[in-house]
């Protein structure tokens, strides 16, 4: 078909309004399909709800405590950065919520409770009852390290008997191949070794087996189990003004959900406490290391003092020496304190300059007398702790982490500068003290040399002893700090079962309702879409805008092809009367010749031409029907005429010596009906109808008859009809329902566009009234108009079926 043809078709189709009422009634005619499908879908939804494992909701609320960041250092660098917007603490609560939902924390919960091992007891229709803890008589255990290597789930079936025997069947996939391992245990505990891991089976004393039971166990990797738990867990704040988070967890077993939330909060607090205690832990390690060193040095100094006194034989100092040394005692004490601070600052400087301690907590509270340095170290440790907490839920590219890194670097440099400054100041103080001590040393120049050495050793002993005692005190203070750490999260509402949340019964029934109505609609739509044969007037109207003059129902013509009778008001009589009226309306004044053709043979053009001729004859019109399908005459069969009868071919072959009217045979059906058969089949049918004799023959028939009906050959197969069309006033193009292909019928558009058939119209033949849609169509659609003339009840829906049952 050419593009212009398609354009004409689409334009004609687009101009036609959509008959939504007809579409609705077309689908309503299949109401049993809708009812049956709806019932099946609802039954299916009920079955799914009946045998699907229910899911329960468990919820709890937790208060997240917010530390006062920068406490005691309102003017410190941390507070300054917060004021400038470089470091925001507003998102700390959101960070804590993300930590609660983090896969790392949930994986710890999975390993603690063994949630990667699920138990179930099979029931009828594939339903499995979830089991947990005391519900199952057997506990299966697999190390988390081995379970983590599982790529696919390991399925284990345990058949338990009251005598204590257990048959274990493990199914797994290894290297893409399925495998099975079976073993029977006379008693438990027992070990089942499989290629993917080793399983340990233990019996629970509290759960005795009264009858045979089958337990299904599924083992997955802790990571997979944590991912599933993470999907079932949700966290949300109770309001914008509080730091209380609501935890909602969905699980098929209420007890498992309660244990999950309790363990989640407990492990969250444990991790938070570890973070808080990191500074104190690092300080404890530093103090223990220094105590060990000082203890060794103090022991050495005391040994030197005892050996010196024994060697020198010293027992008591003279009173003069004592008086001379009293003035020097004060400075010696200051020198001892100064040496202690120098040693601590040197220890701290050494610790800071170690490369491995670059991103580690700096020891605090070690006895430094410089408060500014101690405050700066405390601020640095707080920022470093905050950085580590942020890295748990984000990456180093996070703007908050980048800002912290910048602040940490700046604070660390400040600390190094402060340490150098403090160290320099202590050295200056030491020089001053040494100078003053030298003056007193000159005053006691007469003291024995032994006493000087004794004082030197005693001073060293005193320095180390005081440092040792101070470190012991700081260790106790740090231990108190470790013991006094409070939980970061407090349970406000204990975990409580909130009821069943799945499966959603309303959603299942809604889906069943949609499917129950949608599936028949889809099937009917696809069924109509895949039909490639003409079935009704609607198909004709979609293909062409050629007027339809009638719809002929399917009838049984084996007994007699003529189905219309005189003085009867049956369905077929009324149908052909309607077609007759439409044709008369299309014929102009003085026009009498009606041509019948079709696309292919077998579409009923001879049947319709013959019955229409009878209908014209019953109204008192003198009618002749001419068999111009001279290749394969069909008119003889309709009127039961012998094929040996002479016909129009004799006249066309020799018009001068043949009387045309003598070839017209009167019909026994009506005295007004005459039949002009086709006659003998000629060897040159096309050349025969192309002769001028056909025009002369039609002129003679028009003078003698009121209507001349021409039964011609199928125009889609031969060109005879196109030649005969020159003598016709009206052309009836016959198609047959459930027989004529839509693609073949599109020939009518070419005929109309090229004006090959005059005054073209179409007739639908053989519509099956037993089909639901066609029965409705004829009862209440096109022929429902008979009700206006008193035929409504007689020619309604029921009559159509009754008529064919009678036939």
PDB file of N, CA and C in Angstrom, residues 103 106 115 118 220 222-233 249-250:
ATOM      1  N   UNK A 103      26.596  -1.014  58.782  1.00  0.00           N
ATOM      2  CA  UNK A 103      26.742  -2.452  58.599  1.00  0.00           C
ATOM      3  C   UNK A 103      27.813  -3.027  59.520  1.00  0.00           C
ATOM      4  N   UNK A 106      26.028  -3.569  62.857  1.00  0.00           N
ATOM      5  CA  UNK A 106      25.032  -4.636  62.722  1.00  0.00           C
ATOM      6  C   UNK A 106      25.705  -5.988  62.548  1.00  0.00           C
ATOM      7  N   UNK A 115      22.849 -14.513  64.090  1.00  0.00           N
ATOM      8  CA  UNK A 115      21.685 -14.295  63.226  1.00  0.00           C
ATOM      9  C   UNK A 115      21.914 -14.739  61.789  1.00  0.00           C
ATOM     10  N   UNK A 118      19.598 -19.273  60.480  1.00  0.00           N
ATOM     11  CA  UNK A 118      18.152 -19.173  60.660  1.00  0.00           C
ATOM     12  C   UNK A 118      17.548 -20.580  60.701  1.00  0.00           C
ATOM     13  N   UNK A 220      24.096 -18.314  56.128  1.00  0.00           N
ATOM     14  CA  UNK A 220      24.638 -17.370  55.146  1.00  0.00           C
ATOM     15  C   UNK A 220      25.828 -16.662  55.785  1.00  0.00           C
ATOM     16  N   UNK A 222      27.962 -13.722  57.469  1.00  0.00           N
ATOM     17  CA  UNK A 222      27.551 -12.618  58.349  1.00  0.00           C
ATOM     18  C   UNK A 222      27.343 -11.301  57.616  1.00  0.00           C
ATOM     19  N   UNK A 223      28.114 -11.075  56.572  1.00  0.00           N
ATOM     20  CA  UNK A 223      27.937  -9.834  55.809  1.00  0.00           C
ATOM     21  C   UNK A 223      26.574  -9.800  55.132  1.00  0.00           C
ATOM     22  N   UNK A 224      26.164 -10.928  54.536  1.00  0.00           N
ATOM     23  CA  UNK A 224      24.847 -10.987  53.893  1.00  0.00           C
ATOM     24  C   UNK A 224      23.741 -10.832  54.928  1.00  0.00           C
ATOM     25  N   UNK A 225      23.904 -11.499  56.083  1.00  0.00           N
ATOM     26  CA  UNK A 225      22.900 -11.365  57.135  1.00  0.00           C
ATOM     27  C   UNK A 225      22.827  -9.934  57.652  1.00  0.00           C
ATOM     28  N   UNK A 226      23.985  -9.283  57.779  1.00  0.00           N
ATOM     29  CA  UNK A 226      23.999  -7.893  58.241  1.00  0.00           C
ATOM     30  C   UNK A 226      23.313  -6.978  57.232  1.00  0.00           C
ATOM     31  N   UNK A 227      23.496  -7.247  55.958  1.00  0.00           N
ATOM     32  CA  UNK A 227      22.845  -6.436  54.932  1.00  0.00           C
ATOM     33  C   UNK A 227      21.333  -6.594  55.010  1.00  0.00           C
ATOM     34  N   UNK A 228      20.852  -7.831  55.221  1.00  0.00           N
ATOM     35  CA  UNK A 228      19.419  -8.061  55.354  1.00  0.00           C
ATOM     36  C   UNK A 228      18.873  -7.366  56.598  1.00  0.00           C
ATOM     37  N   UNK A 229      19.583  -7.473  57.709  1.00  0.00           N
ATOM     38  CA  UNK A 229      19.146  -6.802  58.938  1.00  0.00           C
ATOM     39  C   UNK A 229      19.140  -5.285  58.761  1.00  0.00           C
ATOM     40  N   UNK A 230      20.121  -4.767  58.039  1.00  0.00           N
ATOM     41  CA  UNK A 230      20.183  -3.326  57.791  1.00  0.00           C
ATOM     42  C   UNK A 230      18.968  -2.860  56.993  1.00  0.00           C
ATOM     43  N   UNK A 231      18.503  -3.678  56.041  1.00  0.00           N
ATOM     44  CA  UNK A 231      17.320  -3.322  55.262  1.00  0.00           C
ATOM     45  C   UNK A 231      16.063  -3.328  56.126  1.00  0.00           C
ATOM     46  N   UNK A 232      16.031  -4.187  57.142  1.00  0.00           N
ATOM     47  CA  UNK A 232      14.855  -4.291  57.998  1.00  0.00           C
ATOM     48  C   UNK A 232      14.880  -3.293  59.150  1.00  0.00           C
ATOM     49  N   UNK A 233      15.986  -2.563  59.328  1.00  0.00           N
ATOM     50  CA  UNK A 233      16.119  -1.616  60.431  1.00  0.00           C
ATOM     51  C   UNK A 233      15.975  -0.193  59.897  1.00  0.00           C
ATOM     52  N   UNK A 249      12.422  -2.252  63.762  1.00  0.00           N
ATOM     53  CA  UNK A 249      13.041  -3.432  63.162  1.00  0.00           C
ATOM     54  C   UNK A 249      11.952  -4.446  62.836  1.00  0.00           C
ATOM     55  N   UNK A 250      11.972  -4.966  61.616  1.00  0.00           N
ATOM     56  CA  UNK A 250      10.999  -5.952  61.159  1.00  0.00           C
ATOM     57  C   UNK A 250      11.646  -7.325  61.103  1.00  0.00           C
TER      58      UNK A 250
END
